Amino acid sequence: MNWTIVLLTPIAYLIGALPLGFWLVKRLSGKNPRLASVYNLGLESAARLVGLGPLLAALVVDIFKGYLAVYLARGQGLEAALLLGLAAYLGHIYPPSFLIPERPFRPRGGGVLLGILSGLSVSGYPYLQAFLPVVFALVAYALTGYLSLTVVTLAFTMALVLMFLPVSTTAQVLAWILAALVIWRFKENLGRILEGTEPKLGNPSPLPGKDQVVCAFMIHPLTLEDFWQSPRFAWLRPLVRASLVRQSWVERIAEFFRPMKVGEISGVRTKDGREIRCYLISAPLLPHQITGKPELATQRAIQGARLAAELGATVFGLGAFWSVVGEKGLKVQEAVPEIQVTNGGAYTAGTVKAAIPQILERFEREGKPLSEVTAAVVGANGVVAFGIARQIAPLVGRLILIGRNQERLEKSAETLRRMVARKGADTEIVTTTEIPAIKEADLVFTATSDPGAVIFPDFVKPGAWIYDEGVPPDVDPAVKNVPGVRVIPGGVVRLPGEAEVNLDLRFGGPDLVPACLAETMILAAEEAWERKSLGGQTKSENIQFFVDRAAELGFEVVD
């Protein structure tokens, strides 16, 4: 290897970095190539979206890029050819920002890899042995239908074949570095294969249409145990349990993971015959990481929205703790205008709005007049809990608002006092950050996203009624043992059709989901973008819209 190759290496990198395929697809189809990746949608769906011609043209120019970069090393030996091929692949997957100024592009490089292999055949890689990786890759595609696995097989077998040829150790190392880069680039697709959610030949990802609705919903693990639901992380479980890996290490590493597609809900069919597919996207941050690092959480939510758009979804829902990041979705929507974003607050409030009058009526019938009742709302800094407070404030004698942020609680209390005064009521409204204050309450409404219970037996007044809207439940199971206490679960919706999901969402069954997820589906089905829930304000007409449309489409609130 000489100075000529050293000088040619950055040239090979720039050849690989030229987004010729991206530009070609955009020019020929008029559509955004980011939203038509064969590795996200599958070959058939990508071809339907932009046309088979533009996809084949992009493949040809990518092959040419890889071949040209390696051809620059003709006569310099296999080591030089592999080095330039490696540089070209790096340029393709990590191009400089001046070539892709809008935002980082994430190509996989299957065509470039094929071009590199073609170029190596004129630089010391025997023709017959160069053909073997192609054969193995085609066999992998025929047997599995996974295009991503086909490319990984091509890279792996190319390096493997070199182990049995009389070539230098340097050449073998370079080939394995290239293979490792390919595997790293396809790690998301390999994870989807393990989870059974990767599109394949004959079973591509669906595209939104007249009879098909596609949306996405962002989730997160509530505890470390939720990590192990995904096969891509399950191998860590015995190491953590054996104390060979610390939980703090897992949490720290998780902060570097971009959002990934970890599951999907299928089989949902509305009363009017449309099928709804919902992708479950996760950045594996625990609740305390999301709340403790708001900038990181907002960045991950934005990346999740971009991934959802690339998967073909029209709506992206923010679940649990994600629902409050980025000013409750506003910054996410601003950063990713190509997809509709919702925090799910309207339908969640709608399920509560529908349930509360019945609860109050039953309580008054069995207990004392509401005007003499003390009620408490836990989680009053949140959209849903504050909606509950607005609904009950004019009806009860005393209202306790409980939340984490005292300043925001006082502002909410002032808003409620003005509303109560306009309605001619004289409800006493107080605020506190101490949950044990519910000991004074006859009626308790709780709606937090804490990962564990926040209400325990010694907090509760005997005979109290508790409406638990928390996700997961806010009430410790032992509370039911307090004399006279009644715990009423809320915010759970039954999906229409025969729903199937590859993850346990912890709501009691595959057809049971939180109302915020149901809102994501309804919004995508109705395409009523002006109704989406963003920021802290939820319009009453939007709440009623989701309640009405949910009933018409077949969504049922679980009592």
XYZ file of C-alpha atoms in Angstrom:
559
model
C 0.000 0.000 0.000
C 1.434 3.390 -1.001
C 0.737 7.101 -0.836
C -1.464 6.869 -3.937
C -3.953 4.733 -2.008
C -3.762 7.075 0.984
C -4.718 9.968 -1.298
C -7.424 7.918 -3.035
C -9.111 6.922 0.240
C -10.890 10.271 0.837
C -11.895 10.286 -2.839
C -13.464 6.845 -2.390
C -15.250 8.142 0.723
C -16.724 11.065 -1.231
C -17.784 8.759 -4.074
C -19.665 6.642 -1.565
C -21.102 9.733 0.125
C -22.708 11.115 -3.036
C -26.466 10.517 -2.494
C -27.059 9.696 -6.159
C -29.762 7.133 -5.453
C -31.530 9.544 -3.097
C -31.498 12.313 -5.681
C -32.572 9.952 -8.460
C -35.588 8.563 -6.593
C -36.630 12.077 -5.572
C -36.293 13.353 -9.155
C -38.035 10.410 -10.854
C -40.858 9.904 -8.349
C -41.285 13.366 -6.861
C -41.488 11.783 -3.407
C -39.261 11.800 -0.339
C -36.916 8.776 -0.550
C -36.653 8.723 3.253
C -40.278 7.628 3.343
C -39.813 4.848 0.778
C -36.988 2.672 2.114
C -37.205 -0.976 1.039
C -35.654 -1.859 4.405
C -38.506 -0.204 6.320
C -41.494 -0.884 4.076
C -40.472 -3.997 2.164
C -39.774 -4.177 -1.564
C -43.405 -4.376 -2.690
C -44.654 -1.417 -0.628
C -41.642 0.750 -1.513
C -42.240 -0.023 -5.215
C -45.917 0.887 -4.865
C -44.987 4.176 -3.256
C -42.313 5.465 -5.663
C -42.367 2.960 -8.534
C -40.119 0.013 -9.353
C -38.196 2.012 -11.975
C -36.791 4.638 -9.560
C -35.842 1.907 -7.061
C -33.952 -0.073 -9.710
C -32.260 3.097 -10.968
C -31.122 3.903 -7.406
C -29.798 0.348 -7.009
C -27.800 0.617 -10.239
C -26.132 3.913 -9.300
C -25.312 2.582 -5.809
C -23.694 -0.497 -7.335
C -21.731 1.780 -9.654
C -20.524 3.885 -6.697
C -19.168 0.834 -4.909
C -17.566 -0.540 -8.062
C -15.966 2.789 -9.014
C -14.450 3.320 -5.564
C -12.822 -0.127 -5.604
C -11.779 0.187 -9.258
C -9.596 3.154 -8.293
C -7.304 0.609 -6.614
C -6.840 -1.542 -9.729
C -3.341 -2.962 -9.854
C -2.675 -2.042 -6.202
C -3.731 -5.357 -4.684
C -6.623 -6.682 -2.622
C -5.731 -4.757 0.548
C -5.922 -1.417 -1.271
C -9.209 -2.397 -2.935
C -10.772 -3.391 0.400
C -9.596 -0.157 2.017
C -11.219 1.960 -0.704
C -14.354 -0.183 -0.577
C -14.535 0.308 3.170
C -14.113 4.070 2.707
C -16.898 4.127 0.102
C -19.275 2.216 2.401
C -18.484 4.557 5.285
C -19.191 7.523 3.023
C -22.518 6.025 1.986
C -23.793 5.358 5.505
C -22.180 8.404 7.134
C -22.118 11.150 4.479
C -20.884 14.664 5.325
C -23.620 17.115 6.255
C -23.005 19.400 3.268
C -24.255 16.617 0.964
C -27.408 15.938 3.020
C -28.165 19.342 4.575
C -31.801 18.772 5.609
C -31.162 16.197 8.344
C -29.134 12.996 8.769
C -29.993 10.342 6.201
C -29.757 6.672 7.234
C -29.134 4.523 4.137
C -28.182 0.850 4.537
C -25.862 0.431 1.542
C -26.906 -2.908 0.031
C -26.249 -1.704 -3.526
C -22.891 -0.174 -2.608
C -21.836 -3.446 -0.983
C -22.732 -5.356 -4.141
C -20.684 -2.859 -6.170
C -17.717 -3.309 -3.818
C -17.855 -7.076 -4.298
C -17.982 -6.618 -8.085
C -14.975 -4.307 -7.964
C -12.974 -6.700 -5.775
C -13.149 -9.336 -8.513
C -10.742 -7.220 -10.580
C -8.410 -6.606 -7.635
C -7.372 -10.052 -6.471
C -10.639 -11.568 -5.225
C -11.122 -14.638 -7.502
C -14.220 -14.602 -9.698
C -15.569 -17.928 -8.480
C -15.102 -17.050 -4.805
C -16.619 -13.606 -5.423
C -19.690 -15.343 -6.769
C -20.169 -17.465 -3.627
C -21.351 -14.608 -1.345
C -23.963 -13.684 -3.967
C -25.202 -17.268 -4.049
C -25.443 -17.473 -0.260
C -27.218 -14.104 -0.128
C -29.778 -15.187 -2.756
C -30.394 -18.425 -0.876
C -30.961 -16.431 2.329
C -33.461 -14.208 0.510
C -35.266 -17.192 -1.013
C -35.517 -18.991 2.330
C -36.447 -16.046 4.571
C -37.704 -13.215 2.343
C -35.782 -10.690 4.436
C -33.879 -8.231 2.243
C -31.940 -6.912 5.249
C -30.735 -10.417 6.165
C -29.720 -10.903 2.522
C -27.355 -7.917 2.643
C -25.891 -9.008 5.994
C -25.332 -12.504 4.584
C -23.533 -11.001 1.570
C -21.105 -9.056 3.787
C -20.538 -11.907 6.227
C -19.847 -14.572 3.587
C -17.573 -12.208 1.656
C -15.347 -11.913 4.741
C -15.698 -15.615 5.518
C -14.555 -16.716 2.069
C -11.397 -14.600 2.429
C -10.454 -16.654 5.506
C -9.892 -19.650 3.201
C -7.928 -17.809 0.530
C -4.171 -17.151 0.463
C -4.495 -13.445 1.231
C -2.862 -11.226 3.833
C -4.151 -10.874 7.367
C -4.675 -7.159 6.678
C -7.071 -7.977 3.843
C -9.007 -10.382 6.065
C -9.237 -7.806 8.863
C -10.500 -5.120 6.471
C -13.160 -7.512 5.155
C -14.351 -8.288 8.690
C -14.438 -4.578 9.570
C -16.663 -4.043 6.534
C -18.897 -6.936 7.599
C -19.105 -5.542 11.132
C -20.137 -2.134 9.760
C -22.891 -3.751 7.713
C -24.184 -5.684 10.730
C -24.099 -2.502 12.822
C -26.025 -0.607 10.157
C -28.660 -3.334 9.997
C -28.941 -3.869 13.765
C -32.437 -2.354 13.828
C -33.615 -4.668 11.042
C -32.042 -7.686 12.733
C -33.854 -6.742 15.937
C -37.144 -6.588 14.041
C -36.466 -10.048 12.608
C -36.065 -11.399 16.152
C -39.335 -9.730 17.162
C -41.189 -10.835 14.017
C -41.959 -7.311 12.792
C -39.544 -6.979 9.842
C -41.221 -6.722 6.414
C -40.383 -9.589 4.077
C -40.989 -10.716 0.514
C -44.689 -11.443 0.194
C -45.491 -9.707 3.486
C -44.505 -6.031 3.184
C -45.543 -3.278 5.571
C -49.017 -1.934 4.736
C -49.451 1.526 3.258
C -52.236 3.924 4.281
C -55.189 3.744 1.915
C -58.952 3.529 1.610
C -59.230 0.300 3.620
C -55.937 0.460 5.526
C -54.941 2.750 8.397
C -51.321 2.945 9.595
C -50.207 4.732 12.759
C -47.442 4.475 15.357
C -47.308 4.847 19.124
C -44.283 5.517 21.318
C -43.888 3.461 24.473
C -41.173 2.993 27.070
C -40.286 0.399 29.714
C -41.839 1.189 33.077
C -39.347 -0.984 34.942
C -36.183 -2.862 34.007
C -38.244 -6.047 33.677
C -39.964 -4.552 30.617
C -36.601 -4.484 28.825
C -36.586 -8.272 28.641
C -39.786 -8.466 26.580
C -37.705 -7.677 23.500
C -35.520 -10.581 22.252
C -32.820 -8.061 21.372
C -32.358 -7.251 25.085
C -33.478 -10.513 26.739
C -29.947 -11.946 26.775
C -28.995 -9.322 29.369
C -31.539 -10.530 31.922
C -29.519 -13.405 33.451
C -26.429 -11.188 33.590
C -28.318 -8.503 35.543
C -29.895 -11.057 37.866
C -26.494 -12.595 38.521
C -25.129 -9.099 39.305
C -22.601 -9.427 36.497
C -24.142 -6.348 34.875
C -25.449 -3.485 36.986
C -28.825 -1.906 36.358
C -27.155 1.505 36.203
C -25.006 0.239 33.313
C -28.079 -0.905 31.400
C -29.778 2.448 31.959
C -26.690 4.339 30.848
C -26.281 2.283 27.676
C -30.005 2.663 26.911
C -29.547 6.423 26.651
C -27.505 5.887 23.485
C -30.170 3.859 21.698
C -32.213 5.566 19.022
C -35.948 4.766 18.891
C -36.702 1.364 17.390
C -39.746 -0.517 16.203
C -40.291 -3.175 18.891
C -43.781 -4.414 18.089
C -47.025 -3.879 16.282
C -50.745 -4.211 16.857
C -52.581 -5.894 14.003
C -56.024 -7.383 13.447
C -57.860 -4.206 14.526
C -60.877 -3.740 12.266
C -63.384 -0.902 12.588
C -67.139 -1.287 12.185
C -66.900 0.196 8.683
C -64.413 -2.489 7.613
C -61.078 -0.681 7.741
C -58.007 -2.405 9.148
C -55.721 -0.510 11.531
C -52.042 -1.351 11.928
C -50.202 0.354 14.783
C -46.421 0.160 15.147
C -45.015 0.266 18.667
C -41.849 2.363 18.816
C -39.601 2.572 21.846
C -36.507 4.380 22.990
C -35.625 2.267 26.041
C -35.590 5.032 28.649
C -37.109 4.451 32.073
C -39.551 7.038 33.514
C -36.958 8.726 35.727
C -34.645 9.112 32.717
C -37.378 10.736 30.631
C -38.300 13.209 33.363
C -34.727 13.770 34.520
C -33.264 14.430 31.055
C -35.928 16.403 29.156
C -33.650 17.418 26.276
C -32.634 13.830 25.607
C -36.258 12.710 25.893
C -37.409 15.349 23.402
C -34.647 14.347 20.986
C -35.698 10.691 21.204
C -39.368 11.578 20.703
C -38.457 13.554 17.577
C -36.401 10.634 16.272
C -39.319 8.324 17.050
C -41.662 10.516 15.008
C -39.244 10.421 12.064
C -39.020 6.642 12.273
C -42.820 6.423 12.360
C -43.024 8.498 9.173
C -40.412 6.275 7.513
C -42.505 3.227 8.444
C -45.473 4.680 6.566
C -47.514 5.892 9.564
C -49.700 8.981 9.241
C -50.067 9.623 12.991
C -47.563 9.320 15.831
C -48.892 9.015 19.377
C -46.930 9.781 22.540
C -47.702 7.370 25.366
C -47.202 7.473 29.152
C -44.221 9.695 30.064
C -43.563 10.527 26.398
C -46.861 12.425 26.336
C -45.381 15.311 28.342
C -42.017 15.732 26.576
C -41.336 18.574 24.168
C -44.090 20.774 25.638
C -46.508 17.839 25.436
C -45.731 17.112 21.813
C -45.543 20.630 20.397
C -41.779 20.553 19.781
C -42.043 17.084 18.270
C -44.692 18.214 15.785
C -42.684 21.308 14.917
C -39.561 19.215 14.209
C -41.380 16.530 12.173
C -44.137 18.211 10.132
C -44.458 15.233 7.758
C -46.430 13.247 10.357
C -49.275 14.180 12.698
C -48.373 14.035 16.405
C -50.769 13.615 19.335
C -50.334 13.187 23.094
C -53.674 11.384 23.355
C -55.130 13.737 25.931
C -58.516 14.339 24.298
C -59.867 10.786 24.185
C -58.265 9.998 27.538
C -60.181 12.947 28.957
C -63.236 11.737 27.048
C -63.204 8.330 28.704
C -62.897 10.071 32.053
C -65.601 12.591 31.176
C -67.976 9.778 30.311
C -67.208 7.826 33.471
C -67.183 10.584 36.118
C -70.898 11.553 36.049
C -71.824 7.918 36.603
C -69.309 7.627 39.452
C -70.564 10.818 41.114
C -74.178 9.766 40.747
C -73.510 6.350 42.275
C -71.440 7.859 45.081
C -74.100 10.410 45.991
C -76.780 7.747 45.866
C -74.817 5.541 48.257
C -73.060 8.210 50.347
C -73.530 11.863 51.283
C -74.415 14.903 49.100
C -71.579 16.054 46.829
C -71.707 19.551 48.292
C -70.469 18.050 51.567
C -67.786 15.879 49.934
C -64.029 16.425 49.955
C -62.467 15.258 46.696
C -58.789 14.911 45.790
C -57.144 14.829 42.370
C -53.683 13.218 42.239
C -51.457 14.172 39.306
C -53.189 17.517 38.859
C -50.224 18.928 36.913
C -51.164 16.593 34.049
C -53.679 17.178 31.262
C -56.016 14.314 32.183
C -56.064 14.929 35.933
C -56.641 18.660 35.481
C -59.543 17.813 33.162
C -61.040 15.763 35.990
C -60.540 18.672 38.382
C -62.379 21.028 36.009
C -65.276 18.604 35.812
C -65.785 18.029 39.537
C -64.718 21.392 41.005
C -68.182 23.087 40.850
C -69.887 20.011 42.315
C -67.957 19.199 45.499
C -67.549 21.092 48.752
C -63.752 20.926 48.911
C -61.128 20.002 46.315
C -57.494 19.057 46.977
C -55.124 19.335 43.991
C -52.023 17.157 44.350
C -49.023 17.272 42.020
C -45.259 17.584 41.856
C -44.981 21.239 40.874
C -46.435 23.579 43.504
C -46.190 26.684 41.309
C -48.117 25.071 38.470
C -50.658 23.714 40.955
C -51.358 27.233 42.243
C -51.911 28.511 38.707
C -54.305 25.623 38.033
C -56.117 26.323 41.299
C -56.619 29.984 40.344
C -58.080 28.919 37.004
C -60.503 26.601 38.772
C -61.491 29.215 41.375
C -62.468 31.655 38.632
C -64.474 28.968 36.851
C -66.218 27.894 40.060
C -67.093 31.518 40.870
C -68.639 32.004 37.422
C -70.861 29.001 38.047
C -72.010 30.333 41.394
C -70.341 27.629 43.486
C -68.153 28.211 46.533
C -65.867 25.179 46.437
C -62.773 25.442 48.609
C -59.712 24.581 46.497
C -56.336 23.809 48.086
C -53.029 22.542 46.687
C -50.251 20.311 47.978
C -47.412 18.130 46.751
C -48.044 15.539 49.486
C -50.067 12.515 48.335
C -50.943 11.435 51.931
C -53.229 14.510 51.964
C -55.843 12.293 50.278
C -56.524 10.907 53.774
C -59.075 13.730 54.079
C -60.874 12.837 50.838
C -64.103 10.908 50.367
C -63.511 10.756 46.609
C -60.071 10.347 45.016
C -59.278 10.675 41.310
C -55.745 9.741 40.308
C -54.082 10.006 36.888
C -50.298 9.820 36.979
C -47.749 7.964 34.841
C -45.584 6.862 37.735
C -43.963 3.443 37.150
C -45.228 2.156 40.493
C -48.080 2.659 42.898
C -48.378 6.070 44.580
C -51.426 5.440 46.757
C -51.041 3.050 49.694
C -53.403 1.793 52.431
C -52.261 4.227 55.124
C -52.975 7.177 52.776
C -56.632 6.297 52.306
C -59.718 7.177 54.325
C -61.944 4.159 55.121
C -64.988 4.162 52.843
C -63.337 6.320 50.155
C -63.938 5.766 46.450
C -60.862 5.888 44.198
C -61.030 6.287 40.415
C -57.656 5.092 39.098
C -56.748 6.524 35.688
C -53.022 5.903 36.191
C -50.886 4.101 33.622
C -49.826 1.745 35.154
C -52.315 1.729 38.079
C -51.584 4.296 40.778
C -53.305 2.348 43.538
C -51.434 -0.357 45.403
C -53.443 -3.634 45.412
C -53.429 -3.654 49.226
C -55.635 -0.522 49.247
C -58.634 -2.733 48.487
C -58.266 -4.218 51.955
C -59.046 -0.880 53.635
C -62.622 -1.141 55.021
C -65.234 0.267 52.642
C -62.756 1.422 49.990
C -63.825 0.986 46.365
C -61.204 1.146 43.576
C -62.525 1.828 40.073
C -60.099 1.356 37.124
C -60.302 3.773 34.194
C -58.847 4.856 30.861
C -58.751 1.403 29.255
C -60.299 0.847 25.819
C -61.222 -2.385 24.021
C -60.193 -2.428 20.364
C -62.603 -3.554 17.634
C -61.821 -6.727 15.688
C -59.372 -9.479 16.625
C -56.349 -7.548 17.893
C -52.946 -9.209 18.118
C -49.766 -7.772 19.639
C -46.310 -9.259 20.204
C -45.750 -7.377 23.488
C -47.524 -7.408 26.825
C -48.798 -3.850 27.237
C -49.997 -4.765 30.741
C -53.636 -3.788 30.291
C -55.123 -7.255 30.599
C -55.149 -8.552 27.022
C -54.101 -7.863 23.410
C -57.348 -6.024 22.674
C -57.069 -3.715 25.719
C -55.064 -0.494 25.324
C -54.820 2.921 26.993
C -57.136 5.614 25.686
C -54.193 7.663 24.367
C -53.245 4.790 22.045
C -56.858 4.440 20.948
C -56.905 8.176 20.141
C -53.880 7.673 17.880
C -55.775 4.994 15.948
C -58.990 7.017 15.726
C -57.146 10.125 14.554
C -55.407 8.112 11.819
C -58.683 6.498 10.752
C -60.609 9.776 10.567
C -57.739 11.966 9.279
C -59.162 14.765 11.412
C -55.778 16.396 11.953
C -57.247 19.524 13.499
C -58.487 17.356 16.400
C -55.061 16.115 17.515
C -54.018 16.701 21.131
C -50.945 18.906 21.495
C -49.739 21.105 24.356
C -51.552 21.479 27.636
C -54.916 22.661 26.329
C -57.594 20.166 25.292
C -60.707 21.577 23.636
C -64.036 20.236 24.837
C -65.259 19.808 21.257
C -62.264 17.584 20.512
C -62.997 15.463 23.569
C -66.561 14.943 22.371
C -65.368 14.225 18.827
C -63.241 11.284 19.973
C -65.964 9.949 22.261
C -68.467 9.977 19.375
C -66.145 8.614 16.705
C -64.805 5.907 19.013
C -68.310 4.548 19.514
C -69.051 4.657 15.777
C -65.808 2.840 14.908
C -66.284 0.141 17.542
C -63.917 1.218 20.326
C -65.377 0.472 23.775
C -64.450 1.998 27.122
C -63.855 -0.758 29.682
C -65.894 -0.128 32.829
